[in-house]
Amino acid sequence: MRKWKQRLCSLLLCGAMLAGLCPTALAEDVSISYLDENGDVQSCETYATVTADRTDWNTSDSPSGWYVAQSTVNIGRVTVTGDIHLILTDGCKLDTMSCINVGKGNSLTIYGQTEGTGTLNAINGDPDGTGIGSDDGASGNITINGGTITVRSEMGA
């Protein structure tokens, strides 16, 4: 009987250690609410969290095509491939240091949460560039359903 208790304890401890090693994977299983294009509350169950090193938003990196920005994230140039959805959680601040490139045949749809306080600042330092779109002028579809969005090109950004 004693060995059985030791094995159970060992298994529980091992499980706790594994869970502690992968908090990001566990966090991405948490349901995130957002407001759809009609202002109705919806829920997203499967998504990838936006991080500074996650600059290719595509359906390979996030099979569901959904990305969630939480807290403060500073990110470089983002490339959107496929039909991508971005949720700006209340209070988040997503700053891009270059373009969110949405080329022809691709789409980006942006949603806010209940308070609409999530912000996206897409500032391109090339005065002839674009903040969200495509530098070659053949942009895909861009739809903004919520959040606070600032998009501009400027010298010295």
PDB file of C-alpha atoms in Angstrom:
ATOM      1  CA  MET A   1       0.000   0.000   0.000  1.00  0.00           C
ATOM      2  CA  ARG A   2       2.867   2.365   0.807  1.00  0.00           C
ATOM      3  CA  LYS A   3       4.498   1.952  -2.647  1.00  0.00           C
ATOM      4  CA  TRP A   4       1.191   2.829  -4.293  1.00  0.00           C
ATOM      5  CA  LYS A   5       1.033   6.127  -2.355  1.00  0.00           C
ATOM      6  CA  GLN A   6       4.648   6.925  -3.240  1.00  0.00           C
ATOM      7  CA  ARG A   7       3.990   6.297  -6.933  1.00  0.00           C
ATOM      8  CA  LEU A   8       0.859   8.455  -6.870  1.00  0.00           C
ATOM      9  CA  CYS A   9       2.785  11.248  -5.135  1.00  0.00           C
ATOM     10  CA  SER A  10       5.572  10.957  -7.703  1.00  0.00           C
ATOM     11  CA  LEU A  11       3.116  11.148 -10.597  1.00  0.00           C
ATOM     12  CA  LEU A  12       1.385  14.204  -9.128  1.00  0.00           C
ATOM     13  CA  LEU A  13       4.699  15.940  -8.515  1.00  0.00           C
ATOM     14  CA  CYS A  14       5.858  15.141 -12.045  1.00  0.00           C
ATOM     15  CA  GLY A  15       2.603  16.544 -13.480  1.00  0.00           C
ATOM     16  CA  ALA A  16       2.947  19.732 -11.438  1.00  0.00           C
ATOM     17  CA  MET A  17       6.530  20.205 -12.626  1.00  0.00           C
ATOM     18  CA  LEU A  18       5.519  19.729 -16.263  1.00  0.00           C
ATOM     19  CA  ALA A  19       2.668  22.211 -15.898  1.00  0.00           C
ATOM     20  CA  GLY A  20       5.104  24.740 -14.414  1.00  0.00           C
ATOM     21  CA  LEU A  21       7.427  24.370 -17.385  1.00  0.00           C
ATOM     22  CA  CYS A  22       4.796  25.272 -19.982  1.00  0.00           C
ATOM     23  CA  PRO A  23       2.590  28.102 -18.639  1.00  0.00           C
ATOM     24  CA  THR A  24       2.121  29.619 -22.120  1.00  0.00           C
ATOM     25  CA  ALA A  25       0.633  26.434 -23.524  1.00  0.00           C
ATOM     26  CA  LEU A  26      -1.738  26.171 -20.587  1.00  0.00           C
ATOM     27  CA  ALA A  27      -2.741  29.829 -20.798  1.00  0.00           C
ATOM     28  CA  GLU A  28      -3.739  29.411 -24.424  1.00  0.00           C
ATOM     29  CA  ASP A  29      -6.467  26.973 -23.411  1.00  0.00           C
ATOM     30  CA  VAL A  30      -8.303  29.721 -21.510  1.00  0.00           C
ATOM     31  CA  SER A  31     -11.381  31.064 -23.254  1.00  0.00           C
ATOM     32  CA  ILE A  32     -11.108  34.720 -24.342  1.00  0.00           C
ATOM     33  CA  SER A  33     -14.215  36.831 -24.882  1.00  0.00           C
ATOM     34  CA  TYR A  34     -14.463  39.499 -27.583  1.00  0.00           C
ATOM     35  CA  LEU A  35     -17.083  41.657 -29.277  1.00  0.00           C
ATOM     36  CA  ASP A  36     -17.988  40.620 -32.814  1.00  0.00           C
ATOM     37  CA  GLU A  37     -18.905  42.954 -35.687  1.00  0.00           C
ATOM     38  CA  ASN A  38     -22.427  43.342 -34.237  1.00  0.00           C
ATOM     39  CA  GLY A  39     -21.233  44.132 -30.705  1.00  0.00           C
ATOM     40  CA  ASP A  40     -22.263  40.702 -29.428  1.00  0.00           C
ATOM     41  CA  VAL A  41     -20.010  38.893 -26.945  1.00  0.00           C
ATOM     42  CA  GLN A  42     -18.346  35.835 -28.471  1.00  0.00           C
ATOM     43  CA  SER A  43     -15.785  33.388 -27.118  1.00  0.00           C
ATOM     44  CA  CYS A  44     -12.510  32.202 -28.634  1.00  0.00           C
ATOM     45  CA  GLU A  45     -11.285  28.857 -27.313  1.00  0.00           C
ATOM     46  CA  THR A  46      -8.231  28.186 -29.495  1.00  0.00           C
ATOM     47  CA  TYR A  47      -5.645  30.873 -30.232  1.00  0.00           C
ATOM     48  CA  ALA A  48      -1.979  31.832 -30.134  1.00  0.00           C
ATOM     49  CA  THR A  49      -0.757  34.561 -27.797  1.00  0.00           C
ATOM     50  CA  VAL A  50       0.971  37.513 -29.488  1.00  0.00           C
ATOM     51  CA  THR A  51       4.583  37.809 -28.323  1.00  0.00           C
ATOM     52  CA  ALA A  52       7.507  39.940 -29.500  1.00  0.00           C
ATOM     53  CA  ASP A  53       9.036  37.014 -31.399  1.00  0.00           C
ATOM     54  CA  ARG A  54       5.790  35.793 -32.989  1.00  0.00           C
ATOM     55  CA  THR A  55       5.891  37.951 -36.137  1.00  0.00           C
ATOM     56  CA  ASP A  56       4.407  35.543 -38.693  1.00  0.00           C
ATOM     57  CA  TRP A  57       0.682  35.378 -38.087  1.00  0.00           C
ATOM     58  CA  ASN A  58      -0.584  32.432 -40.107  1.00  0.00           C
ATOM     59  CA  THR A  59      -2.713  29.325 -39.892  1.00  0.00           C
ATOM     60  CA  SER A  60       0.374  27.137 -39.408  1.00  0.00           C
ATOM     61  CA  ASP A  61       1.429  28.952 -36.215  1.00  0.00           C
ATOM     62  CA  SER A  62      -2.196  29.209 -35.051  1.00  0.00           C
ATOM     63  CA  PRO A  63      -4.291  26.563 -36.838  1.00  0.00           C
ATOM     64  CA  SER A  64      -7.466  28.382 -35.801  1.00  0.00           C
ATOM     65  CA  GLY A  65      -6.204  31.644 -37.307  1.00  0.00           C
ATOM     66  CA  TRP A  66      -6.848  33.479 -34.026  1.00  0.00           C
ATOM     67  CA  TYR A  67      -4.285  35.556 -32.118  1.00  0.00           C
ATOM     68  CA  VAL A  68      -4.721  37.330 -28.769  1.00  0.00           C
ATOM     69  CA  ALA A  69      -2.747  40.369 -27.576  1.00  0.00           C
ATOM     70  CA  GLN A  70      -2.525  40.626 -23.790  1.00  0.00           C
ATOM     71  CA  SER A  71      -0.586  43.075 -21.580  1.00  0.00           C
ATOM     72  CA  THR A  72       2.104  45.139 -23.356  1.00  0.00           C
ATOM     73  CA  VAL A  73       3.863  43.771 -26.444  1.00  0.00           C
ATOM     74  CA  ASN A  74       6.404  45.549 -28.654  1.00  0.00           C
ATOM     75  CA  ILE A  75       6.808  43.728 -31.945  1.00  0.00           C
ATOM     76  CA  GLY A  76       8.625  44.327 -35.225  1.00  0.00           C
ATOM     77  CA  ARG A  77       7.260  43.803 -38.727  1.00  0.00           C
ATOM     78  CA  VAL A  78       4.346  41.355 -38.787  1.00  0.00           C
ATOM     79  CA  THR A  79       3.419  39.267 -41.828  1.00  0.00           C
ATOM     80  CA  VAL A  80      -0.190  38.090 -42.085  1.00  0.00           C
ATOM     81  CA  THR A  81      -0.842  34.962 -44.159  1.00  0.00           C
ATOM     82  CA  GLY A  82      -4.343  33.549 -44.521  1.00  0.00           C
ATOM     83  CA  ASP A  83      -7.543  34.592 -42.732  1.00  0.00           C
ATOM     84  CA  ILE A  84      -6.273  35.971 -39.402  1.00  0.00           C
ATOM     85  CA  HIS A  85      -8.279  37.311 -36.436  1.00  0.00           C
ATOM     86  CA  LEU A  86      -6.705  39.454 -33.686  1.00  0.00           C
ATOM     87  CA  ILE A  87      -8.304  40.096 -30.290  1.00  0.00           C
ATOM     88  CA  LEU A  88      -7.039  43.125 -28.343  1.00  0.00           C
ATOM     89  CA  THR A  89      -7.844  42.315 -24.702  1.00  0.00           C
ATOM     90  CA  ASP A  90      -8.967  45.115 -22.401  1.00  0.00           C
ATOM     91  CA  GLY A  91      -5.932  47.074 -21.221  1.00  0.00           C
ATOM     92  CA  CYS A  92      -3.450  45.532 -23.665  1.00  0.00           C
ATOM     93  CA  LYS A  93      -1.034  47.651 -25.689  1.00  0.00           C
ATOM     94  CA  LEU A  94       0.337  46.175 -28.918  1.00  0.00           C
ATOM     95  CA  ASP A  95       2.988  48.377 -30.563  1.00  0.00           C
ATOM     96  CA  THR A  96       4.438  47.452 -33.940  1.00  0.00           C
ATOM     97  CA  MET A  97       7.720  49.070 -34.919  1.00  0.00           C
ATOM     98  CA  SER A  98       6.982  48.589 -38.601  1.00  0.00           C
ATOM     99  CA  CYS A  99       4.210  47.424 -40.894  1.00  0.00           C
ATOM    100  CA  ILE A 100       1.576  44.773 -40.276  1.00  0.00           C
ATOM    101  CA  ASN A 101       1.858  43.387 -43.782  1.00  0.00           C
ATOM    102  CA  VAL A 102      -1.475  42.092 -45.090  1.00  0.00           C
ATOM    103  CA  GLY A 103      -0.779  41.215 -48.714  1.00  0.00           C
ATOM    104  CA  LYS A 104      -3.280  40.514 -51.460  1.00  0.00           C
ATOM    105  CA  GLY A 105      -5.327  37.356 -50.846  1.00  0.00           C
ATOM    106  CA  ASN A 106      -4.914  37.586 -47.038  1.00  0.00           C
ATOM    107  CA  SER A 107      -7.093  39.190 -44.380  1.00  0.00           C
ATOM    108  CA  LEU A 108      -6.805  40.648 -40.887  1.00  0.00           C
ATOM    109  CA  THR A 109      -9.860  41.217 -38.677  1.00  0.00           C
ATOM    110  CA  ILE A 110      -9.349  43.053 -35.371  1.00  0.00           C
ATOM    111  CA  TYR A 111     -11.688  42.755 -32.372  1.00  0.00           C
ATOM    112  CA  GLY A 112     -11.836  44.452 -28.984  1.00  0.00           C
ATOM    113  CA  GLN A 113     -13.167  43.206 -25.666  1.00  0.00           C
ATOM    114  CA  THR A 114     -15.942  44.562 -23.479  1.00  0.00           C
ATOM    115  CA  GLU A 115     -14.337  47.860 -22.483  1.00  0.00           C
ATOM    116  CA  GLY A 116     -12.624  48.438 -25.831  1.00  0.00           C
ATOM    117  CA  THR A 117      -9.465  49.666 -24.097  1.00  0.00           C
ATOM    118  CA  GLY A 118      -7.061  47.366 -25.939  1.00  0.00           C
ATOM    119  CA  THR A 119      -4.791  49.415 -28.196  1.00  0.00           C
ATOM    120  CA  LEU A 120      -2.844  48.738 -31.363  1.00  0.00           C
ATOM    121  CA  ASN A 121      -0.275  51.281 -32.513  1.00  0.00           C
ATOM    122  CA  ALA A 122       1.019  50.402 -35.990  1.00  0.00           C
ATOM    123  CA  ILE A 123       3.649  53.047 -36.675  1.00  0.00           C
ATOM    124  CA  ASN A 124       5.884  52.654 -39.740  1.00  0.00           C
ATOM    125  CA  GLY A 125       9.126  54.658 -39.757  1.00  0.00           C
ATOM    126  CA  ASP A 126       9.083  54.817 -43.575  1.00  0.00           C
ATOM    127  CA  PRO A 127       7.087  57.924 -44.552  1.00  0.00           C
ATOM    128  CA  ASP A 128       6.138  56.181 -47.814  1.00  0.00           C
ATOM    129  CA  GLY A 129       5.265  52.905 -46.078  1.00  0.00           C
ATOM    130  CA  THR A 130       2.068  51.715 -44.470  1.00  0.00           C
ATOM    131  CA  GLY A 131       1.155  50.904 -40.867  1.00  0.00           C
ATOM    132  CA  ILE A 132      -1.310  48.137 -41.780  1.00  0.00           C
ATOM    133  CA  GLY A 133      -1.588  46.964 -45.360  1.00  0.00           C
ATOM    134  CA  SER A 134       0.966  46.110 -47.984  1.00  0.00           C
ATOM    135  CA  ASP A 135       4.030  48.092 -49.033  1.00  0.00           C
ATOM    136  CA  ASP A 136       3.487  47.089 -52.661  1.00  0.00           C
ATOM    137  CA  GLY A 137      -0.009  48.635 -52.716  1.00  0.00           C
ATOM    138  CA  ALA A 138      -1.845  45.309 -53.184  1.00  0.00           C
ATOM    139  CA  SER A 139      -3.325  44.912 -49.713  1.00  0.00           C
ATOM    140  CA  GLY A 140      -5.641  42.185 -48.552  1.00  0.00           C
ATOM    141  CA  ASN A 141      -8.794  42.784 -46.520  1.00  0.00           C
ATOM    142  CA  ILE A 142      -8.474  44.657 -43.228  1.00  0.00           C
ATOM    143  CA  THR A 143     -11.503  44.888 -40.923  1.00  0.00           C
ATOM    144  CA  ILE A 144     -11.556  46.693 -37.570  1.00  0.00           C
ATOM    145  CA  ASN A 145     -14.426  45.730 -35.253  1.00  0.00           C
ATOM    146  CA  GLY A 146     -13.056  47.113 -31.991  1.00  0.00           C
ATOM    147  CA  GLY A 147     -10.163  48.308 -29.897  1.00  0.00           C
ATOM    148  CA  THR A 148      -8.332  51.610 -30.213  1.00  0.00           C
ATOM    149  CA  ILE A 149      -6.221  51.627 -33.372  1.00  0.00           C
ATOM    150  CA  THR A 150      -3.560  54.152 -34.419  1.00  0.00           C
ATOM    151  CA  VAL A 151      -1.986  53.638 -37.840  1.00  0.00           C
ATOM    152  CA  ARG A 152       0.510  56.001 -39.459  1.00  0.00           C
ATOM    153  CA  SER A 153       3.747  56.350 -41.343  1.00  0.00           C
ATOM    154  CA  GLU A 154       6.265  58.904 -40.204  1.00  0.00           C
ATOM    155  CA  MET A 155       9.877  59.869 -40.446  1.00  0.00           C
ATOM    156  CA  GLY A 156      11.985  58.624 -37.553  1.00  0.00           C
ATOM    157  CA  ALA A 157       9.445  56.361 -35.863  1.00  0.00           C
TER     158      ALA A 157
END
